[in-house]
Short mmCIF file of C-alpha atoms and ligand atoms in Angstrom, two decimals:
data_model
loop_
_atom_site.label_atom_id
_atom_site.label_comp_id
_atom_site.label_asym_id
_atom_site.label_seq_id
_atom_site.Cartn_x
_atom_site.Cartn_y
_atom_site.Cartn_z
CA MET A 1 -90.20 -96.76 -54.33
CA THR A 2 -90.07 -96.90 -50.53
CA ALA A 3 -92.32 -99.75 -49.36
CA GLU A 4 -93.25 -98.01 -46.13
CA ILE A 5 -96.55 -96.11 -46.08
CA PHE A 6 -96.50 -92.98 -43.97
CA ASP A 7 -99.45 -91.35 -42.26
CA LEU A 8 -97.90 -87.98 -43.03
CA ILE A 9 -95.17 -86.74 -45.37
CA VAL A 10 -93.98 -83.24 -44.55
CA ILE A 11 -92.06 -81.27 -47.20
CA GLY A 12 -89.82 -78.74 -45.46
CA ALA A 13 -88.23 -78.86 -42.00
CA GLY A 14 -88.60 -75.21 -40.99
CA PRO A 15 -90.41 -74.09 -37.82
CA GLY A 16 -93.73 -75.03 -39.44
CA GLY A 17 -92.77 -78.42 -40.85
CA TYR A 18 -90.54 -79.74 -38.09
CA VAL A 19 -92.96 -78.79 -35.33
CA ALA A 20 -95.88 -80.35 -37.24
CA ALA A 21 -93.82 -83.52 -37.68
CA ILE A 22 -92.99 -83.76 -33.97
CA ARG A 23 -96.59 -83.15 -32.89
CA ALA A 24 -97.92 -85.67 -35.44
CA SER A 25 -95.43 -88.21 -34.21
CA GLN A 26 -96.42 -87.55 -30.57
CA LEU A 27 -99.99 -88.30 -31.63
CA GLY A 28 -98.93 -91.69 -32.96
CA MET A 29 -98.56 -90.98 -36.67
CA LYS A 30 -95.81 -92.47 -38.79
CA VAL A 31 -94.09 -89.39 -40.20
CA ALA A 32 -91.52 -88.70 -42.92
CA VAL A 33 -89.94 -85.28 -43.47
CA VAL A 34 -88.33 -84.34 -46.78
CA GLU A 35 -85.68 -81.61 -46.50
CA GLU A 36 -83.12 -80.47 -49.04
CA ARG A 37 -80.89 -78.51 -46.66
CA ALA A 38 -78.11 -80.38 -44.92
CA THR A 39 -79.40 -79.13 -41.57
CA LEU A 40 -82.89 -78.91 -40.08
CA GLY A 41 -84.78 -75.80 -38.97
CA GLY A 42 -85.32 -74.00 -42.26
CA VAL A 43 -84.64 -70.33 -42.90
CA CYS A 44 -85.52 -69.36 -39.31
CA THR A 45 -82.91 -71.52 -37.63
CA ASN A 46 -80.22 -71.53 -40.33
CA GLU A 47 -80.29 -68.05 -41.81
CA GLY A 48 -83.04 -66.01 -40.18
CA CYS A 49 -84.40 -65.67 -36.65
CA ILE A 50 -81.66 -67.51 -34.80
CA PRO A 51 -78.45 -66.18 -36.43
CA SER A 52 -79.88 -62.66 -36.56
CA LYS A 53 -80.69 -62.73 -32.85
CA ALA A 54 -77.23 -64.13 -32.08
CA LEU A 55 -75.69 -61.18 -33.93
CA LEU A 56 -78.17 -58.71 -32.48
CA ASP A 57 -77.13 -59.80 -28.98
CA SER A 58 -73.40 -59.75 -29.78
CA SER A 59 -73.53 -56.38 -31.52
CA GLU A 60 -75.58 -54.93 -28.67
CA TYR A 61 -72.95 -56.05 -26.14
CA PHE A 62 -70.30 -54.44 -28.33
CA ALA A 63 -72.24 -51.17 -28.56
CA LEU A 64 -72.94 -51.20 -24.80
CA SER A 65 -69.29 -51.73 -23.94
CA ARG A 66 -68.26 -48.95 -26.30
CA ASP A 67 -70.97 -46.40 -25.58
CA ARG A 68 -72.51 -47.07 -22.19
CA PHE A 69 -70.21 -48.99 -19.84
CA ALA A 70 -68.53 -45.78 -18.62
CA LEU A 71 -71.90 -44.60 -17.34
CA HIS A 72 -72.06 -47.68 -15.12
CA GLY A 73 -68.56 -46.96 -13.80
CA ILE A 74 -66.87 -49.60 -15.91
CA VAL A 75 -63.84 -48.11 -17.54
CA ILE A 76 -62.22 -50.08 -20.32
CA ASP A 77 -60.08 -49.25 -23.29
CA PRO A 78 -62.25 -48.85 -26.35
CA PRO A 79 -63.37 -52.39 -27.10
CA ARG A 80 -61.98 -54.07 -30.22
CA LEU A 81 -64.24 -55.95 -32.60
CA ASP A 82 -63.29 -59.50 -33.50
CA LEU A 83 -65.87 -59.97 -36.24
CA SER A 84 -64.75 -63.43 -37.27
CA ARG A 85 -65.19 -64.63 -33.67
CA MET A 86 -68.61 -62.96 -33.51
CA LEU A 87 -69.67 -64.70 -36.73
CA ALA A 88 -68.23 -68.02 -35.56
CA ARG A 89 -70.24 -67.78 -32.33
CA LYS A 90 -73.36 -67.08 -34.39
CA ASP A 91 -72.67 -70.24 -36.41
CA GLU A 92 -72.17 -72.22 -33.18
CA VAL A 93 -75.54 -71.00 -31.89
CA VAL A 94 -77.17 -72.07 -35.16
CA LYS A 95 -75.51 -75.49 -34.96
CA LYS A 96 -76.76 -76.08 -31.41
CA ASN A 97 -80.28 -75.37 -32.61
CA THR A 98 -80.14 -77.46 -35.80
CA ASP A 99 -78.52 -80.35 -33.90
CA GLY A 100 -81.26 -80.03 -31.31
CA ILE A 101 -83.94 -80.50 -33.96
CA ALA A 102 -82.09 -83.52 -35.40
CA PHE A 103 -82.06 -85.01 -31.89
CA LEU A 104 -85.80 -84.40 -31.55
CA PHE A 105 -86.42 -86.14 -34.88
CA LYS A 106 -84.56 -89.22 -33.65
CA LYS A 107 -86.32 -89.15 -30.31
CA ASN A 108 -89.71 -88.99 -32.00
CA GLY A 109 -88.93 -91.69 -34.58
CA ILE A 110 -89.36 -89.34 -37.55
CA THR A 111 -87.93 -90.55 -40.88
CA LEU A 112 -85.79 -87.85 -42.46
CA VAL A 113 -85.42 -88.06 -46.24
CA SER A 114 -82.77 -85.74 -47.70
CA GLY A 115 -83.49 -84.13 -51.03
CA ARG A 116 -85.94 -81.87 -52.80
CA GLY A 117 -89.55 -83.06 -52.56
CA ARG A 118 -92.33 -82.53 -55.05
CA LEU A 119 -95.88 -83.75 -55.32
CA ALA A 120 -95.92 -86.70 -57.68
CA GLY A 121 -99.52 -87.72 -58.17
CA LYS A 122 -101.48 -90.42 -56.40
CA ALA A 123 -101.25 -94.18 -56.21
CA GLY A 124 -104.79 -95.23 -55.38
CA ASP A 125 -105.73 -93.33 -52.22
CA LEU A 126 -102.14 -92.56 -51.35
CA GLN A 127 -100.25 -89.35 -52.05
CA GLN A 128 -96.83 -89.66 -53.65
CA VAL A 129 -93.87 -87.40 -53.03
CA ALA A 130 -90.83 -87.72 -55.29
CA VAL A 131 -87.51 -86.83 -53.73
CA ALA A 132 -84.71 -85.61 -55.99
CA GLN A 133 -81.24 -85.91 -54.51
CA GLU A 134 -79.80 -82.99 -56.41
CA GLN A 135 -81.33 -80.01 -58.02
CA GLY A 136 -82.04 -80.90 -61.66
CA SER A 137 -82.31 -84.63 -61.03
CA ASP A 138 -86.02 -84.50 -60.32
CA PRO A 139 -87.11 -88.14 -60.66
CA ILE A 140 -90.64 -87.43 -61.80
CA GLY A 141 -90.72 -84.66 -64.38
CA PRO A 142 -93.76 -82.78 -65.59
CA LYS A 143 -94.67 -85.75 -67.79
CA GLY A 144 -94.49 -88.15 -64.86
CA ASN A 145 -91.58 -90.06 -66.31
CA GLU A 146 -89.82 -92.29 -63.81
CA ASP A 147 -87.02 -93.40 -66.10
CA ARG A 148 -84.31 -91.18 -64.72
CA GLY A 149 -82.23 -93.31 -62.40
CA ASN A 150 -83.76 -94.78 -59.32
CA PRO A 151 -86.06 -92.14 -57.84
CA GLU A 152 -87.09 -92.24 -54.25
CA VAL A 153 -90.84 -91.98 -54.13
CA LEU A 154 -92.53 -91.81 -50.75
CA ARG A 155 -96.15 -92.76 -50.28
CA GLY A 156 -98.40 -91.47 -47.55
CA LYS A 157 -101.98 -90.77 -46.54
CA ARG A 158 -101.39 -87.03 -46.32
CA VAL A 159 -98.82 -84.48 -47.42
CA LEU A 160 -98.06 -81.28 -45.56
CA LEU A 161 -96.41 -78.52 -47.61
CA ALA A 162 -94.20 -76.37 -45.37
CA THR A 163 -91.52 -75.03 -47.69
CA GLY A 164 -91.61 -71.46 -46.42
CA SER A 165 -90.61 -68.39 -48.37
CA LYS A 166 -87.76 -66.60 -50.11
CA ALA A 167 -86.63 -63.00 -50.32
CA VAL A 168 -88.27 -60.80 -52.95
CA GLU A 169 -85.82 -59.45 -55.51
CA LEU A 170 -85.99 -55.99 -57.08
CA PRO A 171 -86.18 -56.50 -60.86
CA PHE A 172 -83.74 -53.67 -61.60
CA LEU A 173 -81.30 -54.65 -58.86
CA PRO A 174 -81.00 -58.46 -58.80
CA PHE A 175 -79.16 -60.18 -55.96
CA ASP A 176 -75.52 -60.88 -56.75
CA PHE A 177 -75.20 -62.29 -53.20
CA ASP A 178 -72.10 -60.18 -52.60
CA THR A 179 -72.79 -56.47 -52.96
CA VAL A 180 -76.56 -56.72 -53.49
CA VAL A 181 -77.73 -59.16 -50.87
CA SER A 182 -80.65 -60.68 -48.98
CA ALA A 183 -80.75 -61.18 -45.21
CA ARG A 184 -78.87 -64.48 -45.51
CA GLU A 185 -75.68 -62.90 -46.84
CA ALA A 186 -76.06 -59.84 -44.61
CA LEU A 187 -75.66 -62.18 -41.61
CA SER A 188 -72.20 -63.20 -42.77
CA PHE A 189 -70.41 -60.12 -44.15
CA ALA A 190 -66.71 -60.84 -43.59
CA ALA A 191 -66.03 -57.18 -42.84
CA VAL A 192 -68.11 -54.33 -41.50
CA PRO A 193 -69.47 -52.43 -44.54
CA GLN A 194 -68.41 -48.81 -44.88
CA HIS A 195 -71.83 -47.80 -46.10
CA LEU A 196 -74.75 -50.24 -46.04
CA VAL A 197 -77.91 -49.16 -47.81
CA VAL A 198 -80.97 -51.05 -46.65
CA ILE A 199 -83.98 -51.05 -48.95
CA GLY A 200 -87.14 -51.58 -46.89
CA ALA A 201 -87.69 -50.50 -43.27
CA GLY A 202 -89.50 -53.67 -42.27
CA TYR A 203 -88.42 -56.27 -39.72
CA ILE A 204 -85.36 -57.46 -41.62
CA GLY A 205 -84.19 -54.01 -42.65
CA LEU A 206 -84.31 -52.56 -39.13
CA GLU A 207 -82.81 -55.61 -37.40
CA LEU A 208 -79.92 -56.13 -39.80
CA GLY A 209 -79.38 -52.40 -40.23
CA SER A 210 -79.06 -52.19 -36.41
CA ILE A 211 -76.46 -54.96 -36.28
CA TRP A 212 -74.11 -53.29 -38.77
CA ARG A 213 -74.72 -49.77 -37.41
CA ARG A 214 -73.69 -50.94 -33.93
CA LEU A 215 -70.57 -52.51 -35.39
CA GLY A 216 -69.61 -49.21 -37.02
CA ALA A 217 -71.14 -49.09 -40.52
CA GLN A 218 -72.84 -46.04 -41.93
CA VAL A 219 -76.40 -47.24 -42.51
CA THR A 220 -79.01 -45.60 -44.74
CA VAL A 221 -82.50 -47.07 -44.83
CA VAL A 222 -84.65 -46.31 -47.88
CA GLU A 223 -88.38 -46.86 -47.32
CA MET A 224 -91.25 -46.33 -49.72
CA LEU A 225 -93.80 -45.51 -47.00
CA ALA A 226 -93.88 -42.60 -44.54
CA LYS A 227 -93.01 -44.78 -41.50
CA PRO A 228 -90.96 -47.86 -40.75
CA LEU A 229 -92.72 -51.10 -39.74
CA PRO A 230 -95.98 -50.33 -41.56
CA THR A 231 -98.00 -52.93 -39.67
CA MET A 232 -97.04 -51.62 -36.21
CA ASP A 233 -98.96 -49.01 -34.21
CA GLY A 234 -98.07 -45.53 -35.48
CA GLN A 235 -96.79 -44.23 -32.12
CA VAL A 236 -94.51 -47.25 -31.73
CA ALA A 237 -93.16 -46.79 -35.26
CA ASP A 238 -92.58 -43.06 -34.61
CA ALA A 239 -90.76 -43.72 -31.33
CA LEU A 240 -88.60 -46.45 -32.83
CA LEU A 241 -87.72 -44.23 -35.78
CA ARG A 242 -86.62 -41.46 -33.42
CA LEU A 243 -84.52 -43.86 -31.33
CA LEU A 244 -82.86 -45.55 -34.32
CA LYS A 245 -82.01 -42.13 -35.77
CA LYS A 246 -80.42 -41.26 -32.41
CA GLN A 247 -78.24 -44.35 -32.84
CA GLY A 248 -77.01 -42.90 -36.12
CA MET A 249 -79.15 -44.72 -38.68
CA LYS A 250 -80.23 -42.49 -41.53
CA PHE A 251 -83.73 -42.83 -42.97
CA LEU A 252 -85.00 -41.76 -46.37
CA LEU A 253 -88.77 -42.17 -46.03
CA GLU A 254 -91.37 -41.92 -48.77
CA THR A 255 -88.49 -42.73 -51.05
CA GLY A 256 -88.26 -45.34 -53.76
CA VAL A 257 -85.23 -46.79 -55.48
CA LYS A 258 -85.33 -46.04 -59.19
CA SER A 259 -82.19 -47.77 -60.41
CA GLY A 260 -78.93 -49.30 -59.31
CA THR A 261 -75.64 -50.18 -60.94
CA VAL A 262 -72.91 -52.31 -59.47
CA GLN A 263 -69.31 -51.75 -60.44
CA ASP A 264 -66.13 -52.95 -58.76
CA GLY A 265 -67.82 -53.69 -55.48
CA ARG A 266 -69.56 -50.34 -55.27
CA VAL A 267 -73.23 -49.66 -55.88
CA LEU A 268 -74.67 -46.47 -57.24
CA LEU A 269 -78.34 -46.09 -56.41
CA THR A 270 -80.73 -43.46 -57.69
CA VAL A 271 -83.51 -42.87 -55.20
CA ALA A 272 -86.50 -40.58 -55.58
CA GLY A 273 -88.31 -39.07 -52.62
CA VAL A 274 -90.47 -36.13 -51.69
CA SER A 275 -87.56 -33.73 -52.18
CA GLY A 276 -86.54 -35.09 -55.58
CA GLU A 277 -83.87 -37.48 -56.80
CA GLU A 278 -80.69 -38.35 -54.95
CA GLN A 279 -77.67 -40.57 -55.65
CA LEU A 280 -76.37 -42.96 -52.99
CA VAL A 281 -73.01 -44.69 -53.19
CA CYS A 282 -72.38 -47.69 -50.97
CA ASP A 283 -70.42 -50.91 -50.75
CA ARG A 284 -73.35 -53.18 -49.80
CA VAL A 285 -77.09 -53.09 -50.42
CA LEU A 286 -79.47 -55.20 -48.37
CA VAL A 287 -82.76 -55.66 -50.20
CA ALA A 288 -85.43 -56.33 -47.55
CA VAL A 289 -88.70 -55.55 -49.29
CA GLY A 290 -90.59 -58.65 -48.24
CA ARG A 291 -90.67 -62.39 -48.89
CA LYS A 292 -92.75 -64.63 -51.14
CA PRO A 293 -93.90 -68.25 -50.84
CA LEU A 294 -91.41 -70.86 -52.00
CA ILE A 295 -93.56 -72.92 -54.35
CA ASP A 296 -91.32 -73.35 -57.39
CA GLY A 297 -91.13 -76.96 -58.58
CA LEU A 298 -93.54 -78.34 -55.97
CA GLY A 299 -95.95 -79.56 -58.67
CA LEU A 300 -98.87 -77.59 -57.22
CA ALA A 301 -100.80 -76.97 -60.45
CA GLU A 302 -100.60 -80.63 -61.52
CA ALA A 303 -101.83 -81.70 -58.09
CA GLY A 304 -104.74 -79.24 -58.18
CA VAL A 305 -103.43 -77.04 -55.33
CA GLY A 306 -104.90 -73.56 -55.87
CA LEU A 307 -103.36 -70.18 -55.09
CA ASP A 308 -105.11 -66.96 -54.08
CA ALA A 309 -104.63 -63.60 -55.83
CA THR A 310 -101.55 -62.86 -53.69
CA GLY A 311 -99.85 -66.15 -54.58
CA ARG A 312 -100.49 -67.87 -51.25
CA ILE A 313 -101.91 -71.42 -51.10
CA ILE A 314 -105.65 -71.52 -50.42
CA ILE A 315 -106.51 -73.59 -47.34
CA ASP A 316 -109.55 -74.47 -45.25
CA GLU A 317 -109.83 -74.67 -41.44
CA ASN A 318 -107.94 -77.98 -41.48
CA PHE A 319 -105.12 -76.44 -43.55
CA GLN A 320 -106.28 -78.61 -46.45
CA THR A 321 -105.56 -77.12 -49.86
CA THR A 322 -107.93 -77.36 -52.81
CA ALA A 323 -106.51 -80.88 -53.32
CA VAL A 324 -107.82 -83.49 -50.87
CA GLY A 325 -105.04 -84.98 -48.73
CA ILE A 326 -102.61 -82.13 -49.41
CA HIS A 327 -102.23 -79.53 -46.67
CA ALA A 328 -100.15 -76.37 -46.25
CA ILE A 329 -99.00 -74.11 -43.40
CA GLY A 330 -96.67 -71.21 -42.57
CA ASP A 331 -95.37 -68.69 -45.10
CA LEU A 332 -97.07 -70.62 -47.93
CA VAL A 333 -100.55 -69.69 -46.66
CA PRO A 334 -102.21 -66.34 -45.83
CA GLY A 335 -101.13 -64.33 -42.77
CA PRO A 336 -97.93 -62.77 -41.44
CA MET A 337 -94.75 -64.65 -42.32
CA LEU A 338 -93.69 -65.42 -38.76
CA ALA A 339 -91.99 -68.52 -37.41
CA HIS A 340 -94.24 -68.79 -34.36
CA LYS A 341 -97.34 -68.59 -36.57
CA ALA A 342 -96.01 -71.45 -38.72
CA SER A 343 -95.22 -73.57 -35.64
CA GLU A 344 -98.64 -73.02 -34.12
CA GLU A 345 -100.28 -73.92 -37.42
CA GLY A 346 -98.15 -77.09 -37.51
CA VAL A 347 -99.38 -78.18 -34.08
CA VAL A 348 -103.01 -77.35 -34.77
CA PHE A 349 -102.86 -79.07 -38.17
CA ALA A 350 -101.60 -82.30 -36.59
CA GLU A 351 -104.18 -82.20 -33.81
CA ARG A 352 -107.07 -81.53 -36.18
CA LEU A 353 -105.91 -84.41 -38.36
CA GLN A 354 -106.63 -86.63 -35.35
CA GLY A 355 -110.07 -85.08 -34.92
CA GLY A 356 -108.96 -82.51 -32.35
CA LYS A 357 -110.73 -79.17 -32.06
CA SER A 358 -107.69 -76.97 -31.56
CA ARG A 359 -107.43 -73.78 -33.55
CA VAL A 360 -104.92 -71.02 -34.11
CA GLU A 361 -105.78 -67.81 -32.28
CA TYR A 362 -104.66 -65.53 -35.09
CA GLU A 363 -106.17 -62.50 -33.32
CA TYR A 364 -103.52 -62.80 -30.61
CA LEU A 365 -100.47 -63.38 -32.79
CA PRO A 366 -97.63 -61.23 -31.44
CA GLY A 367 -95.12 -59.45 -33.64
CA VAL A 368 -91.67 -58.37 -32.48
CA CYS A 369 -88.94 -56.30 -34.06
CA TYR A 370 -85.67 -57.13 -32.28
CA THR A 371 -83.98 -53.75 -32.56
CA TRP A 372 -82.82 -52.05 -29.37
CA PRO A 373 -85.05 -50.99 -27.89
CA GLU A 374 -87.36 -53.69 -29.14
CA ALA A 375 -90.83 -53.13 -30.52
CA ALA A 376 -93.58 -55.65 -29.83
CA ALA A 377 -97.28 -55.77 -30.42
CA VAL A 378 -100.38 -57.91 -30.14
CA GLY A 379 -103.94 -57.20 -31.23
CA LYS A 380 -105.30 -54.10 -32.90
CA THR A 381 -103.31 -50.93 -33.49
CA GLU A 382 -104.82 -47.57 -32.58
CA GLU A 383 -105.12 -46.78 -36.31
CA GLU A 384 -107.13 -49.99 -36.88
CA LEU A 385 -109.47 -49.18 -33.98
CA GLN A 386 -109.98 -45.64 -35.25
CA GLN A 387 -110.69 -46.91 -38.75
CA ALA A 388 -113.23 -49.39 -37.38
CA GLY A 389 -114.88 -46.61 -35.34
CA ALA A 390 -114.29 -48.61 -32.14
CA ASP A 391 -115.04 -47.11 -28.73
CA TYR A 392 -111.79 -47.59 -26.83
CA LYS A 393 -109.70 -46.25 -23.98
CA THR A 394 -105.92 -45.87 -23.92
CA GLY A 395 -103.48 -46.39 -21.06
CA ARG A 396 -99.87 -45.46 -21.61
CA PHE A 397 -96.86 -45.72 -19.31
CA ASN A 398 -93.34 -44.56 -20.06
CA PHE A 399 -90.30 -46.64 -19.08
CA LEU A 400 -88.82 -43.37 -17.83
CA ALA A 401 -90.94 -43.82 -14.69
CA ASN A 402 -90.10 -47.52 -14.22
CA GLY A 403 -87.58 -48.18 -11.45
CA ARG A 404 -85.95 -51.20 -13.05
CA ALA A 405 -85.59 -49.41 -16.40
CA ARG A 406 -83.78 -46.62 -14.54
CA CYS A 407 -81.45 -49.17 -12.89
CA MET A 408 -80.68 -50.55 -16.33
CA ASP A 409 -80.39 -47.07 -17.87
CA GLU A 410 -82.93 -48.22 -20.44
CA THR A 411 -85.66 -45.63 -20.03
CA ASP A 412 -86.58 -45.08 -23.70
CA GLY A 413 -90.02 -46.17 -24.81
CA PHE A 414 -93.45 -46.96 -23.42
CA VAL A 415 -96.24 -49.49 -23.04
CA LYS A 416 -99.61 -48.65 -24.57
CA ILE A 417 -102.75 -50.62 -23.83
CA LEU A 418 -105.94 -50.19 -25.84
CA ALA A 419 -109.10 -51.46 -24.16
CA ASP A 420 -112.78 -51.57 -24.99
CA LYS A 421 -114.51 -48.58 -23.38
CA GLY A 422 -117.54 -50.64 -22.44
CA ASN A 423 -116.28 -53.94 -21.02
CA GLY A 424 -112.58 -53.14 -20.56
CA ARG A 425 -111.42 -56.04 -22.75
CA ILE A 426 -107.89 -55.56 -23.99
CA LEU A 427 -107.92 -54.91 -27.72
CA GLY A 428 -104.24 -54.26 -28.34
CA VAL A 429 -100.92 -53.86 -26.52
CA HIS A 430 -98.00 -52.02 -28.07
CA ILE A 431 -94.58 -51.75 -26.53
CA VAL A 432 -91.39 -50.05 -27.55
CA GLY A 433 -88.73 -50.49 -24.92
CA PRO A 434 -86.24 -52.81 -23.25
CA ARG A 435 -87.10 -56.51 -23.62
CA ALA A 436 -90.45 -55.71 -25.25
CA SER A 437 -90.15 -59.16 -26.89
CA ASP A 438 -90.47 -60.87 -23.50
CA LEU A 439 -92.90 -58.38 -21.98
CA ILE A 440 -95.46 -58.87 -24.75
CA ALA A 441 -96.01 -62.50 -23.65
CA GLU A 442 -98.05 -61.38 -20.64
CA ALA A 443 -100.30 -59.32 -22.91
CA VAL A 444 -100.75 -62.27 -25.29
CA THR A 445 -101.79 -64.50 -22.39
CA ALA A 446 -104.19 -61.93 -20.98
CA MET A 447 -105.81 -61.36 -24.36
CA THR A 448 -106.05 -65.08 -25.17
CA PHE A 449 -108.01 -65.52 -21.94
CA ASN A 450 -110.27 -62.56 -22.83
CA GLY A 451 -108.63 -60.45 -20.14
CA THR A 452 -109.49 -56.87 -19.33
CA ALA A 453 -107.20 -53.99 -18.49
CA GLU A 454 -108.53 -54.32 -14.93
CA ASP A 455 -107.38 -57.98 -14.83
CA LEU A 456 -103.84 -56.92 -15.72
CA ALA A 457 -103.96 -53.99 -13.32
CA MET A 458 -105.04 -56.22 -10.39
CA THR A 459 -102.33 -58.83 -11.05
CA PHE A 460 -99.15 -58.93 -8.93
CA HIS A 461 -96.03 -57.79 -10.77
CA ALA A 462 -92.73 -58.26 -8.95
CA HIS A 463 -90.87 -55.11 -8.00
CA PRO A 464 -88.64 -53.86 -9.46
CA THR A 465 -89.24 -55.31 -12.92
CA LEU A 466 -89.88 -53.96 -16.39
CA SER A 467 -93.20 -55.81 -16.29
CA GLU A 468 -94.52 -53.20 -13.86
CA ALA A 469 -94.77 -50.89 -16.88
CA LEU A 470 -97.54 -53.18 -18.19
CA LYS A 471 -99.38 -53.06 -14.89
CA GLU A 472 -99.09 -49.28 -14.79
CA ALA A 473 -100.29 -48.94 -18.41
CA ALA A 474 -103.26 -51.16 -17.49
CA LEU A 475 -103.97 -48.92 -14.47
CA ALA A 476 -103.63 -45.88 -16.75
CA VAL A 477 -106.51 -47.18 -18.89
CA ASN A 478 -108.73 -46.05 -16.00
CA ASP A 479 -106.54 -43.07 -15.07
CA ARG A 480 -105.19 -44.88 -12.01
CA ALA A 481 -101.46 -45.23 -12.76
CA ILE A 482 -99.50 -44.79 -9.53
CA HIS A 483 -96.14 -43.64 -10.87
CA ALA A 484 -97.28 -41.50 -13.79
P1 NAI I 1 -91.50 -56.49 -44.41
O1 NAI I 1 -92.76 -56.78 -45.14
O2 NAI I 1 -91.46 -56.57 -42.93
O3 NAI I 1 -91.01 -55.02 -44.80
C1 NAI I 1 -90.73 -54.63 -46.10
C2 NAI I 1 -90.62 -53.12 -46.15
O4 NAI I 1 -90.13 -52.76 -47.42
C3 NAI I 1 -91.96 -52.41 -45.98
O5 NAI I 1 -91.81 -51.39 -45.04
C4 NAI I 1 -92.26 -51.88 -47.38
O6 NAI I 1 -93.00 -50.69 -47.36
C5 NAI I 1 -90.85 -51.65 -47.92
N1 NAI I 1 -90.71 -51.67 -49.37
C6 NAI I 1 -91.26 -52.55 -50.23
N2 NAI I 1 -90.83 -52.31 -51.49
C7 NAI I 1 -89.95 -51.26 -51.41
C8 NAI I 1 -89.16 -50.56 -52.37
N3 NAI I 1 -89.16 -50.90 -53.66
N4 NAI I 1 -88.39 -49.52 -51.94
C9 NAI I 1 -88.39 -49.18 -50.62
N5 NAI I 1 -89.12 -49.81 -49.68
C10 NAI I 1 -89.88 -50.85 -50.07
O7 NAI I 1 -90.42 -57.45 -45.10
P2 NAI I 1 -88.98 -57.93 -44.62
O8 NAI I 1 -88.38 -57.00 -43.62
O9 NAI I 1 -88.23 -58.21 -45.88
O10 NAI I 1 -89.28 -59.27 -43.88
C11 NAI I 1 -89.85 -60.36 -44.62
C12 NAI I 1 -90.72 -61.19 -43.73
O11 NAI I 1 -89.95 -61.82 -42.75
C13 NAI I 1 -91.79 -60.37 -43.06
O12 NAI I 1 -93.03 -60.93 -43.35
C14 NAI I 1 -91.49 -60.47 -41.60
O13 NAI I 1 -92.67 -60.70 -40.86
C15 NAI I 1 -90.56 -61.66 -41.48
N6 NAI I 1 -89.55 -61.38 -40.49
C16 NAI I 1 -89.92 -61.27 -39.20
C17 NAI I 1 -89.00 -60.98 -38.24
C18 NAI I 1 -89.45 -60.85 -36.84
O14 NAI I 1 -90.51 -61.33 -36.51
N7 NAI I 1 -88.67 -60.22 -35.98
C19 NAI I 1 -87.59 -60.78 -38.55
C20 NAI I 1 -87.32 -60.88 -39.94
C21 NAI I 1 -88.27 -61.19 -40.86
#
């Protein structure tokens, strides 16, 4: 038993947990974080957002040098891929980020406890968290027995659950982590696959499919629904589909996978779509059909932490679960499974714990798919507005008419702004195009401050920049675009 009593014990050091811990510590709380990985940052930093973006950038440079440099008057021999160097650089980028978080923990005086944490009942008013050093050596079993060795049990006033999520497996095609893989393994293939089949045209499927396509793999994406990125605006999804097909990715839409067999490093898949059944043979399959909360072994039921019908932890406005003193954020709780949502929840949780009135502006949560071009969105889609019978106006501006996009030779895509017909308030912004991930930030700010299309239209935008496409789309809401 650790004698120290913490104000807050966080289980999980992903973008939700580590940010919550830092903010709580800034606010004067004594904080412990329990993490079973050797490095901090969770899935996002170690095997998700960060390594995938490192490879997306590297593979994009490779594809540019191969396919587009000549257009800019740069003549080189066909570039040669050094995949092991590319992967090593990705690992270096990850290390810089995980080391950075470790530094921040030290700087903020956060106690890091290595091992797997689980809720372990209460001691008076205090919550207990048992920390097992190795999987299987859980010090406090279901019967609460503390006889196994010398368990580390932390005590604190509050516990924050921030253990994140894990990839969903297809029951008939379980991960073997070699030929049938999740995103984690697909970020470290030692060789470019000959034929990669991606199941699921969501964020992971399109991003990782893009990486290996650019590096030379044949890529086939199998998607159950009629469009990729089902939560994005339909026009954005259509445009992205067209552009990814142009890059050589093959899509089988409205198609489900019926069965799969793995033999000698090859996979035979039977897929069924609108035009009947088809067999696919490939050397790697990436299953990217969603993620589910990582709650196994946390002791939720014993602690009285309730789940909703979808398996997410039920919380109130203070992120408190159905058990007093136990809180949860990020992928464990309802809402999109996005790192920046988890981080924001972590900050707001800590501030509300101190009596603050902050809240998460879920309405203005941006989503980005880091393909090239990128797709980014905030607010309502046109389909959602139509379904709600909303009275809205649309302004659209194509990058084709943007000077900077022409300089870059990146003229694919558009910005679309949806605004209330009555008061002009921006209801949604949808971008497919170069650096959409960065451009969407302006829209998020405008919407968070209740901005109107007119506000955006009247704001200076430096020339020549991609951001002028946003200004022009805002002008187009009132049929005033200059360059359209
Ligand atoms: P997703 O929910 O984004 O997409 C899953 C796709 O798989 C959907 O289009 C769905 O219709 C399809 N699908 C489901 N079952 C299928 C089946 N049996 N056969 C064919 N298609 C099927 O999930 P994804 O891409 O696995 O990502 C997981 C989570 O990680 C998401 O919540 C996402 O928000 C997050 N993420 C976000 C990123 C970003 O913000 N750029 C990057 C990577 C992940």
